[in-house]
Amino acid sequence: MKGLTITLATVLLLGCGADSTPPTTPAPAPAPPPPPPSPLSWAELPEEITVGRWTAETFVARLSEAVEGATYEITSSGAAATVEGESPEPGVFQGTVTGVEAGEVTLTLTASHPGYETATGEIEVVVEDLLAGLDPELFDLEFWRQMVFDAFLCPTGDTRPVCGSHRGLSVEERTVQVYAGRPDFLIYTPVVGEDEDGAWGGAFSDSQIEEIEDGIRDAWEQLTGLPFTQTIRVSDTPAKREGWIDLWAVADSYAEGVCSGAVSDAGAPLGTAVLNAEAMEDGSCPPRNVVLYVVGSVLGFSQVEPIPQHAMSFMRDADSFSEMERYHARLAFALGRGAPYTDDPLAVLEGRAR
């Protein structure tokens, strides 16, 4: 009996003391918050762009990181300019601003990506009327044909070697050849330069360099109506690359009595011209006039009839471009490189703006 009692007690003890509730599974720890988006900003963004009415300017904006898959949006605050662009490579946006009417607008450029904070920047745009202050009555068809389409030295159908760049095309078949964009300038002044034909290299003096720099700025601003914001460098190594115009110092023995000349085609993206440094020094080639003429040539303009007040006539006594030259040059820049010949450029421009 005692054995049975013990067994039952044991059973009762086990039954009463056991917990019938199933064990609870611990709650998982909360997931850590996602990391904040990486900061993104514009490392390179122009603060201000000046563009002429009817003309276009290209700019480049660069992000602080080369982000793959970023999307870009650019908007304009007003109707004075239109803008478009694309991303040629990760983290880079290339835009084009076209002036429509004189005025000021603000461009807003944003770059977005799911893993980054949105980058936003603003660009102030000033649209200037290139022809402001110039009388439309200055237009002269024969002068237009000479200065812009090389009709003085290379009239219709002329096939002389000097007119080879026109390939025998009539004036009416030619196109505007002004420089597209804003070139930088390099004043190339070698210490010594010789080849099998003898010495060719010259050297600009400090005073000549100052005159050349002033002439470059003045020629650009007078011919385009736009402020000069580009670079001018002095070096003993030429740039020889697109976007630059090289002005070379040469010896009188090389230039053969010529004051200056454009080596490249008019308005070529890689422009080259020579200046007779010795003749500029002895006064036989007035530096101011020589610089205006040669810069006008590499920017895309041709010689006109020899009239003293016109710098492109190369009469060697003009210290500024005439009002007539400025008017026709600005018409050409407004039309842009590659524009077909027209007898009425102003009507073409006004038609674009409608």
mmCIF file of C-alpha atoms in Angstrom:
data_model
loop_
_atom_site.group_PDB
_atom_site.id
_atom_site.type_symbol
_atom_site.label_atom_id
_atom_site.label_comp_id
_atom_site.label_asym_id
_atom_site.label_seq_id
_atom_site.Cartn_x
_atom_site.Cartn_y
_atom_site.Cartn_z
ATOM 1 C CA MET A 1 0.000 0.000 0.000
ATOM 2 C CA LYS A 2 2.780 2.409 0.801
ATOM 3 C CA GLY A 3 4.310 1.880 -2.619
ATOM 4 C CA LEU A 4 1.036 2.672 -4.330
ATOM 5 C CA THR A 5 0.480 5.774 -2.271
ATOM 6 C CA ILE A 6 3.901 7.099 -3.155
ATOM 7 C CA THR A 7 3.337 6.504 -6.811
ATOM 8 C CA LEU A 8 0.015 8.361 -6.855
ATOM 9 C CA ALA A 9 1.445 11.242 -4.894
ATOM 10 C CA THR A 10 4.231 11.505 -7.339
ATOM 11 C CA VAL A 11 1.796 11.567 -10.197
ATOM 12 C CA LEU A 12 -0.362 14.203 -8.486
ATOM 13 C CA LEU A 13 2.687 16.268 -7.742
ATOM 14 C CA LEU A 14 3.805 16.208 -11.319
ATOM 15 C CA GLY A 15 0.351 17.028 -12.602
ATOM 16 C CA CYS A 16 -0.161 20.006 -10.342
ATOM 17 C CA GLY A 17 3.278 21.519 -10.800
ATOM 18 C CA ALA A 18 3.542 21.440 -14.613
ATOM 19 C CA ASP A 19 2.879 24.714 -16.631
ATOM 20 C CA SER A 20 0.547 23.969 -19.545
ATOM 21 C CA THR A 21 1.133 27.392 -21.320
ATOM 22 C CA PRO A 22 3.338 27.039 -24.440
ATOM 23 C CA PRO A 23 6.566 29.111 -24.408
ATOM 24 C CA THR A 24 6.379 32.606 -25.998
ATOM 25 C CA THR A 25 8.683 33.451 -28.970
ATOM 26 C CA PRO A 26 10.696 36.659 -28.311
ATOM 27 C CA ALA A 27 9.686 39.656 -30.495
ATOM 28 C CA PRO A 28 12.295 40.502 -33.163
ATOM 29 C CA ALA A 29 14.417 43.609 -32.579
ATOM 30 C CA PRO A 30 13.269 46.654 -34.618
ATOM 31 C CA ALA A 31 15.125 47.164 -37.923
ATOM 32 C CA PRO A 32 17.616 50.029 -37.902
ATOM 33 C CA PRO A 33 16.427 53.152 -39.748
ATOM 34 C CA PRO A 34 17.663 53.480 -43.344
ATOM 35 C CA PRO A 35 20.742 55.667 -43.754
ATOM 36 C CA PRO A 36 19.990 59.246 -44.808
ATOM 37 C CA PRO A 37 20.445 59.998 -48.517
ATOM 38 C CA SER A 38 23.962 60.924 -49.489
ATOM 39 C CA PRO A 39 24.456 64.653 -49.977
ATOM 40 C CA LEU A 40 24.700 65.826 -53.576
ATOM 41 C CA SER A 41 25.565 69.265 -54.839
ATOM 42 C CA TRP A 42 26.760 71.117 -57.912
ATOM 43 C CA ALA A 43 30.542 71.281 -57.914
ATOM 44 C CA GLU A 44 30.574 73.349 -61.099
ATOM 45 C CA LEU A 45 27.719 75.641 -62.115
ATOM 46 C CA PRO A 46 27.984 79.027 -63.873
ATOM 47 C CA GLU A 47 26.609 81.890 -61.812
ATOM 48 C CA GLU A 48 25.717 84.051 -64.808
ATOM 49 C CA ILE A 49 25.461 83.675 -68.569
ATOM 50 C CA THR A 50 25.262 86.546 -71.033
ATOM 51 C CA VAL A 51 23.661 85.657 -74.337
ATOM 52 C CA GLY A 52 22.684 87.751 -77.320
ATOM 53 C CA ARG A 53 19.174 87.896 -78.619
ATOM 54 C CA TRP A 54 18.811 85.223 -81.332
ATOM 55 C CA THR A 55 22.078 83.558 -80.302
ATOM 56 C CA ALA A 56 22.900 80.485 -78.220
ATOM 57 C CA GLU A 57 25.394 79.809 -75.435
ATOM 58 C CA THR A 58 26.437 76.376 -74.177
ATOM 59 C CA PHE A 59 27.355 75.712 -70.546
ATOM 60 C CA VAL A 60 28.471 72.710 -68.499
ATOM 61 C CA ALA A 61 27.321 71.881 -64.955
ATOM 62 C CA ARG A 62 29.087 69.181 -62.959
ATOM 63 C CA LEU A 63 27.866 67.321 -59.848
ATOM 64 C CA SER A 64 30.039 66.615 -56.825
ATOM 65 C CA GLU A 65 29.842 62.912 -57.734
ATOM 66 C CA ALA A 66 29.606 61.051 -61.050
ATOM 67 C CA VAL A 67 26.177 59.606 -60.260
ATOM 68 C CA GLU A 68 24.881 56.939 -62.632
ATOM 69 C CA GLY A 69 21.197 57.177 -63.477
ATOM 70 C CA ALA A 70 20.591 60.718 -62.211
ATOM 71 C CA THR A 71 17.789 62.649 -63.902
ATOM 72 C CA TYR A 72 17.996 66.348 -64.691
ATOM 73 C CA GLU A 73 15.437 69.094 -65.057
ATOM 74 C CA ILE A 74 16.022 72.680 -66.088
ATOM 75 C CA THR A 75 13.385 75.400 -66.067
ATOM 76 C CA SER A 76 13.329 79.092 -66.952
ATOM 77 C CA SER A 77 11.606 81.829 -64.979
ATOM 78 C CA GLY A 78 10.720 83.897 -68.035
ATOM 79 C CA ALA A 79 10.317 84.038 -71.795
ATOM 80 C CA ALA A 80 13.518 85.962 -72.557
ATOM 81 C CA ALA A 81 15.390 82.698 -73.116
ATOM 82 C CA THR A 82 14.757 79.081 -73.960
ATOM 83 C CA VAL A 83 16.916 76.271 -72.647
ATOM 84 C CA GLU A 84 17.546 72.608 -73.348
ATOM 85 C CA GLY A 85 20.200 70.094 -72.397
ATOM 86 C CA GLU A 86 21.385 66.551 -71.898
ATOM 87 C CA SER A 87 23.746 64.484 -69.753
ATOM 88 C CA PRO A 88 26.689 63.341 -71.918
ATOM 89 C CA GLU A 89 28.260 61.428 -69.006
ATOM 90 C CA PRO A 90 27.440 60.558 -65.364
ATOM 91 C CA GLY A 91 27.337 63.620 -63.137
ATOM 92 C CA VAL A 92 27.533 66.106 -66.004
ATOM 93 C CA PHE A 93 24.798 68.245 -67.561
ATOM 94 C CA GLN A 94 25.381 70.221 -70.756
ATOM 95 C CA GLY A 95 22.828 72.909 -71.494
ATOM 96 C CA THR A 96 22.173 75.386 -74.283
ATOM 97 C CA VAL A 97 20.579 78.771 -73.653
ATOM 98 C CA THR A 98 19.078 80.628 -76.598
ATOM 99 C CA GLY A 99 18.178 84.291 -76.318
ATOM 100 C CA VAL A 100 14.727 85.195 -77.563
ATOM 101 C CA GLU A 101 14.234 88.750 -76.390
ATOM 102 C CA ALA A 102 16.216 91.203 -74.308
ATOM 103 C CA GLY A 103 15.773 90.748 -70.572
ATOM 104 C CA GLU A 104 16.848 88.767 -67.525
ATOM 105 C CA VAL A 105 15.738 85.293 -66.459
ATOM 106 C CA THR A 106 16.754 82.746 -63.849
ATOM 107 C CA LEU A 107 17.365 79.123 -64.751
ATOM 108 C CA THR A 108 16.825 76.440 -62.107
ATOM 109 C CA LEU A 109 18.733 73.191 -62.594
ATOM 110 C CA THR A 110 17.996 70.089 -60.476
ATOM 111 C CA ALA A 111 19.576 66.652 -60.406
ATOM 112 C CA SER A 112 17.644 63.801 -58.755
ATOM 113 C CA HIS A 113 18.440 60.204 -57.775
ATOM 114 C CA PRO A 114 16.660 57.868 -55.304
ATOM 115 C CA GLY A 115 19.789 57.399 -53.216
ATOM 116 C CA TYR A 116 20.781 61.039 -53.007
ATOM 117 C CA GLU A 117 19.533 64.384 -51.852
ATOM 118 C CA THR A 118 18.332 66.493 -54.791
ATOM 119 C CA ALA A 119 20.877 69.019 -55.987
ATOM 120 C CA THR A 120 19.434 72.384 -56.982
ATOM 121 C CA GLY A 121 21.210 75.394 -58.447
ATOM 122 C CA GLU A 122 20.359 78.663 -60.148
ATOM 123 C CA ILE A 123 21.910 80.441 -63.120
ATOM 124 C CA GLU A 124 21.233 84.077 -63.888
ATOM 125 C CA VAL A 125 20.865 84.759 -67.609
ATOM 126 C CA VAL A 126 21.143 88.188 -69.197
ATOM 127 C CA VAL A 127 19.855 88.410 -72.757
ATOM 128 C CA GLU A 128 21.273 91.362 -74.648
ATOM 129 C CA ASP A 129 20.092 92.775 -77.946
ATOM 130 C CA LEU A 130 23.224 92.586 -80.105
ATOM 131 C CA LEU A 131 21.953 95.332 -82.371
ATOM 132 C CA ALA A 132 20.971 97.768 -79.607
ATOM 133 C CA GLY A 133 22.108 101.286 -80.369
ATOM 134 C CA LEU A 134 22.968 100.523 -84.001
ATOM 135 C CA ASP A 135 20.895 102.038 -86.787
ATOM 136 C CA PRO A 136 19.284 99.498 -89.186
ATOM 137 C CA GLU A 137 19.851 102.088 -91.908
ATOM 138 C CA LEU A 138 23.539 101.110 -91.720
ATOM 139 C CA PHE A 139 22.822 97.911 -93.636
ATOM 140 C CA ASP A 140 24.498 97.886 -97.022
ATOM 141 C CA LEU A 141 24.062 94.820 -99.206
ATOM 142 C CA GLU A 142 27.407 95.123 -100.973
ATOM 143 C CA PHE A 143 29.254 95.626 -97.681
ATOM 144 C CA TRP A 144 27.361 92.621 -96.211
ATOM 145 C CA ARG A 145 28.480 90.473 -99.130
ATOM 146 C CA GLN A 146 32.081 91.605 -98.736
ATOM 147 C CA MET A 147 32.588 91.403 -94.978
ATOM 148 C CA VAL A 148 30.546 88.285 -94.257
ATOM 149 C CA PHE A 149 30.770 86.327 -97.533
ATOM 150 C CA ASP A 150 34.189 87.387 -98.894
ATOM 151 C CA ALA A 151 32.831 89.001 -102.057
ATOM 152 C CA PHE A 152 35.587 91.648 -102.297
ATOM 153 C CA LEU A 153 38.587 89.339 -102.724
ATOM 154 C CA CYS A 154 36.609 86.309 -103.904
ATOM 155 C CA PRO A 155 33.643 87.444 -105.994
ATOM 156 C CA THR A 156 31.109 85.070 -107.458
ATOM 157 C CA GLY A 157 32.693 82.092 -109.195
ATOM 158 C CA ASP A 158 36.319 83.115 -108.493
ATOM 159 C CA THR A 159 38.510 79.988 -108.435
ATOM 160 C CA ARG A 160 41.918 81.550 -107.665
ATOM 161 C CA PRO A 161 43.959 79.697 -105.014
ATOM 162 C CA VAL A 162 43.343 82.496 -102.514
ATOM 163 C CA CYS A 163 39.630 81.708 -102.830
ATOM 164 C CA GLY A 164 40.081 77.956 -102.501
ATOM 165 C CA SER A 165 38.133 77.732 -99.237
ATOM 166 C CA HIS A 166 35.012 78.656 -101.199
ATOM 167 C CA ARG A 167 35.586 75.854 -103.764
ATOM 168 C CA GLY A 168 34.334 78.073 -106.559
ATOM 169 C CA LEU A 169 30.979 78.655 -104.874
ATOM 170 C CA SER A 170 29.141 81.824 -105.755
ATOM 171 C CA VAL A 171 28.587 84.311 -102.953
ATOM 172 C CA GLU A 172 24.928 83.308 -102.825
ATOM 173 C CA GLU A 173 25.918 79.677 -102.226
ATOM 174 C CA ARG A 174 28.198 80.442 -99.277
ATOM 175 C CA THR A 175 27.341 80.366 -95.583
ATOM 176 C CA VAL A 176 28.125 82.570 -92.587
ATOM 177 C CA GLN A 177 31.548 81.579 -91.212
ATOM 178 C CA VAL A 178 31.656 83.380 -87.858
ATOM 179 C CA TYR A 179 33.230 81.584 -84.897
ATOM 180 C CA ALA A 180 30.728 79.370 -83.097
ATOM 181 C CA GLY A 181 31.009 79.847 -79.335
ATOM 182 C CA ARG A 182 33.402 81.869 -77.201
ATOM 183 C CA PRO A 183 37.052 81.203 -78.070
ATOM 184 C CA ASP A 184 39.907 81.581 -75.623
ATOM 185 C CA PHE A 185 43.077 83.229 -76.935
ATOM 186 C CA LEU A 186 46.743 82.330 -76.628
ATOM 187 C CA ILE A 187 49.473 84.819 -77.486
ATOM 188 C CA TYR A 188 52.315 82.623 -78.717
ATOM 189 C CA THR A 189 55.662 84.349 -78.413
ATOM 190 C CA PRO A 190 58.537 81.899 -78.982
ATOM 191 C CA VAL A 191 62.021 82.951 -77.992
ATOM 192 C CA VAL A 192 63.593 81.385 -81.101
ATOM 193 C CA GLY A 193 62.053 79.605 -84.025
ATOM 194 C CA GLU A 194 63.907 78.336 -87.067
ATOM 195 C CA ASP A 195 63.435 75.796 -89.836
ATOM 196 C CA GLU A 196 65.166 74.953 -93.130
ATOM 197 C CA ASP A 197 63.910 78.218 -94.606
ATOM 198 C CA GLY A 198 65.493 80.299 -91.878
ATOM 199 C CA ALA A 199 64.219 82.174 -88.849
ATOM 200 C CA TRP A 200 60.459 82.401 -88.507
ATOM 201 C CA GLY A 201 59.850 82.898 -84.810
ATOM 202 C CA GLY A 202 59.526 86.384 -83.385
ATOM 203 C CA ALA A 203 58.946 87.672 -79.891
ATOM 204 C CA PHE A 204 56.380 90.152 -78.630
ATOM 205 C CA SER A 205 57.547 92.855 -76.265
ATOM 206 C CA ASP A 206 55.647 93.490 -73.040
ATOM 207 C CA SER A 207 54.033 96.604 -74.520
ATOM 208 C CA GLN A 208 52.977 94.674 -77.627
ATOM 209 C CA ILE A 209 51.414 91.972 -75.478
ATOM 210 C CA GLU A 210 49.380 94.618 -73.648
ATOM 211 C CA GLU A 211 48.216 96.078 -76.975
ATOM 212 C CA ILE A 212 47.304 92.632 -78.281
ATOM 213 C CA GLU A 213 45.337 91.789 -75.138
ATOM 214 C CA ASP A 214 43.415 95.073 -75.341
ATOM 215 C CA GLY A 215 42.820 94.547 -79.062
ATOM 216 C CA ILE A 216 41.449 91.032 -78.527
ATOM 217 C CA ARG A 217 38.945 92.225 -75.926
ATOM 218 C CA ASP A 218 37.897 95.254 -77.958
ATOM 219 C CA ALA A 219 37.561 93.303 -81.209
ATOM 220 C CA TRP A 220 35.369 90.674 -79.534
ATOM 221 C CA GLU A 221 33.102 93.181 -77.824
ATOM 222 C CA GLN A 222 32.785 95.493 -80.828
ATOM 223 C CA LEU A 223 32.055 92.705 -83.302
ATOM 224 C CA THR A 224 29.729 90.591 -81.142
ATOM 225 C CA GLY A 225 28.181 93.151 -78.800
ATOM 226 C CA LEU A 226 28.871 90.728 -75.931
ATOM 227 C CA PRO A 227 31.261 91.208 -72.989
ATOM 228 C CA PHE A 228 34.615 89.460 -73.166
ATOM 229 C CA THR A 229 34.645 86.798 -70.444
ATOM 230 C CA GLN A 230 37.135 84.376 -71.979
ATOM 231 C CA THR A 231 40.752 83.625 -71.163
ATOM 232 C CA ILE A 232 43.872 85.218 -72.661
ATOM 233 C CA ARG A 233 47.157 83.425 -72.018
ATOM 234 C CA VAL A 234 50.737 84.216 -73.009
ATOM 235 C CA SER A 235 52.928 81.183 -73.642
ATOM 236 C CA ASP A 236 55.923 79.857 -75.551
ATOM 237 C CA THR A 237 53.812 76.811 -76.447
ATOM 238 C CA PRO A 238 50.825 77.219 -78.785
ATOM 239 C CA ALA A 239 47.453 75.781 -77.745
ATOM 240 C CA LYS A 240 46.704 74.095 -81.092
ATOM 241 C CA ARG A 241 43.316 72.806 -79.982
ATOM 242 C CA GLU A 242 39.688 73.539 -80.614
ATOM 243 C CA GLY A 243 38.174 76.353 -78.620
ATOM 244 C CA TRP A 244 41.388 78.371 -78.769
ATOM 245 C CA ILE A 245 42.727 80.980 -81.174
ATOM 246 C CA ASP A 246 46.525 81.203 -81.348
ATOM 247 C CA LEU A 247 48.177 84.510 -82.279
ATOM 248 C CA TRP A 248 51.760 83.769 -83.294
ATOM 249 C CA ALA A 249 54.683 86.190 -83.247
ATOM 250 C CA VAL A 250 56.703 85.773 -86.447
ATOM 251 C CA ALA A 251 59.818 87.414 -87.854
ATOM 252 C CA ASP A 252 59.626 89.912 -90.720
ATOM 253 C CA SER A 253 61.714 87.569 -92.880
ATOM 254 C CA TYR A 254 58.988 84.936 -92.497
ATOM 255 C CA ALA A 255 56.048 87.292 -92.986
ATOM 256 C CA GLU A 256 57.638 88.790 -96.127
ATOM 257 C CA GLY A 257 56.552 92.326 -95.346
ATOM 258 C CA VAL A 258 52.984 91.375 -94.407
ATOM 259 C CA CYS A 259 51.663 92.814 -91.148
ATOM 260 C CA SER A 260 49.393 89.920 -90.227
ATOM 261 C CA GLY A 261 47.343 87.101 -91.621
ATOM 262 C CA ALA A 262 44.922 84.329 -90.726
ATOM 263 C CA VAL A 263 46.492 80.912 -91.272
ATOM 264 C CA SER A 264 43.323 78.932 -90.570
ATOM 265 C CA ASP A 265 40.005 79.247 -92.388
ATOM 266 C CA ALA A 266 37.758 82.056 -91.199
ATOM 267 C CA GLY A 267 35.966 81.173 -87.989
ATOM 268 C CA ALA A 268 37.657 77.753 -87.710
ATOM 269 C CA PRO A 269 37.230 76.071 -84.289
ATOM 270 C CA LEU A 270 41.018 75.913 -84.054
ATOM 271 C CA GLY A 271 42.037 79.385 -85.181
ATOM 272 C CA THR A 272 45.593 80.473 -85.990
ATOM 273 C CA ALA A 273 46.908 83.850 -87.073
ATOM 274 C CA VAL A 274 50.362 85.398 -87.371
ATOM 275 C CA LEU A 275 51.486 88.887 -86.383
ATOM 276 C CA ASN A 276 54.675 90.443 -87.687
ATOM 277 C CA ALA A 277 56.280 91.350 -84.371
ATOM 278 C CA GLU A 278 59.237 93.186 -85.957
ATOM 279 C CA ALA A 279 57.053 95.362 -88.193
ATOM 280 C CA MET A 280 54.785 96.139 -85.247
ATOM 281 C CA GLU A 281 57.848 97.233 -83.263
ATOM 282 C CA ASP A 282 59.306 99.536 -85.934
ATOM 283 C CA GLY A 283 55.944 101.189 -86.595
ATOM 284 C CA SER A 284 55.460 100.034 -90.180
ATOM 285 C CA CYS A 285 52.493 97.943 -88.977
ATOM 286 C CA PRO A 286 50.476 99.889 -86.361
ATOM 287 C CA PRO A 287 49.826 97.327 -83.590
ATOM 288 C CA ARG A 288 46.274 98.408 -82.809
ATOM 289 C CA ASN A 289 45.026 98.165 -86.384
ATOM 290 C CA VAL A 290 46.936 94.944 -87.036
ATOM 291 C CA VAL A 291 45.385 93.226 -84.015
ATOM 292 C CA LEU A 292 41.844 94.341 -84.856
ATOM 293 C CA TYR A 293 42.211 93.138 -88.433
ATOM 294 C CA VAL A 294 43.642 89.735 -87.604
ATOM 295 C CA VAL A 295 41.191 89.047 -84.753
ATOM 296 C CA GLY A 296 38.352 90.052 -87.069
ATOM 297 C CA SER A 297 39.705 87.595 -89.640
ATOM 298 C CA VAL A 298 39.960 84.591 -87.315
ATOM 299 C CA LEU A 299 36.499 85.373 -85.925
ATOM 300 C CA GLY A 300 35.105 84.895 -89.424
ATOM 301 C CA PHE A 301 35.177 88.182 -91.367
ATOM 302 C CA SER A 302 36.752 89.091 -94.693
ATOM 303 C CA GLN A 303 38.524 92.090 -96.155
ATOM 304 C CA VAL A 304 36.363 94.936 -97.417
ATOM 305 C CA GLU A 305 37.105 97.696 -99.911
ATOM 306 C CA PRO A 306 39.978 99.938 -98.774
ATOM 307 C CA ILE A 307 38.177 102.718 -96.937
ATOM 308 C CA PRO A 308 40.143 104.330 -94.066
ATOM 309 C CA GLN A 309 37.472 104.091 -91.359
ATOM 310 C CA HIS A 310 37.012 100.334 -91.759
ATOM 311 C CA ALA A 311 39.444 98.171 -89.764
ATOM 312 C CA MET A 312 38.776 95.199 -92.087
ATOM 313 C CA SER A 313 39.922 97.236 -95.104
ATOM 314 C CA PHE A 314 43.447 97.101 -93.669
ATOM 315 C CA MET A 315 44.250 100.720 -94.391
ATOM 316 C CA ARG A 316 46.482 100.649 -91.276
ATOM 317 C CA ASP A 317 45.013 103.740 -89.683
ATOM 318 C CA ALA A 318 41.761 102.508 -88.114
ATOM 319 C CA ASP A 319 41.967 102.189 -84.340
ATOM 320 C CA SER A 320 38.392 100.905 -84.009
ATOM 321 C CA PHE A 321 35.799 99.054 -86.050
ATOM 322 C CA SER A 322 33.413 101.384 -87.822
ATOM 323 C CA GLU A 323 29.758 101.482 -86.848
ATOM 324 C CA MET A 324 28.948 99.849 -90.185
ATOM 325 C CA GLU A 325 31.369 96.993 -89.473
ATOM 326 C CA ARG A 326 29.902 96.459 -86.010
ATOM 327 C CA TYR A 327 26.351 96.345 -87.350
ATOM 328 C CA HIS A 328 27.095 93.788 -90.070
ATOM 329 C CA ALA A 329 29.269 91.672 -87.764
ATOM 330 C CA ARG A 330 26.541 91.477 -85.127
ATOM 331 C CA LEU A 331 24.006 90.488 -87.760
ATOM 332 C CA ALA A 332 26.336 87.656 -88.777
ATOM 333 C CA PHE A 333 26.891 86.476 -85.198
ATOM 334 C CA ALA A 334 23.161 86.583 -84.573
ATOM 335 C CA LEU A 335 22.538 84.397 -87.642
ATOM 336 C CA GLY A 336 25.277 82.002 -86.501
ATOM 337 C CA ARG A 337 27.898 79.918 -88.230
ATOM 338 C CA GLY A 338 26.532 77.884 -91.111
ATOM 339 C CA ALA A 339 23.514 80.109 -91.763
ATOM 340 C CA PRO A 340 22.814 80.314 -95.520
ATOM 341 C CA TYR A 341 23.322 83.490 -97.486
ATOM 342 C CA THR A 342 20.495 86.011 -97.245
ATOM 343 C CA ASP A 343 19.968 89.483 -98.656
ATOM 344 C CA ASP A 344 17.901 90.495 -95.614
ATOM 345 C CA PRO A 345 19.437 89.115 -92.407
ATOM 346 C CA LEU A 346 17.356 91.304 -90.103
ATOM 347 C CA ALA A 347 14.111 89.900 -91.541
ATOM 348 C CA VAL A 348 15.429 86.362 -90.967
ATOM 349 C CA LEU A 349 16.234 87.157 -87.336
ATOM 350 C CA GLU A 350 12.907 88.794 -86.671
ATOM 351 C CA GLY A 351 11.194 85.761 -88.196
ATOM 352 C CA ARG A 352 13.039 83.487 -85.754
ATOM 353 C CA ALA A 353 11.791 85.483 -82.774
ATOM 354 C CA ARG A 354 8.111 85.205 -83.710
#
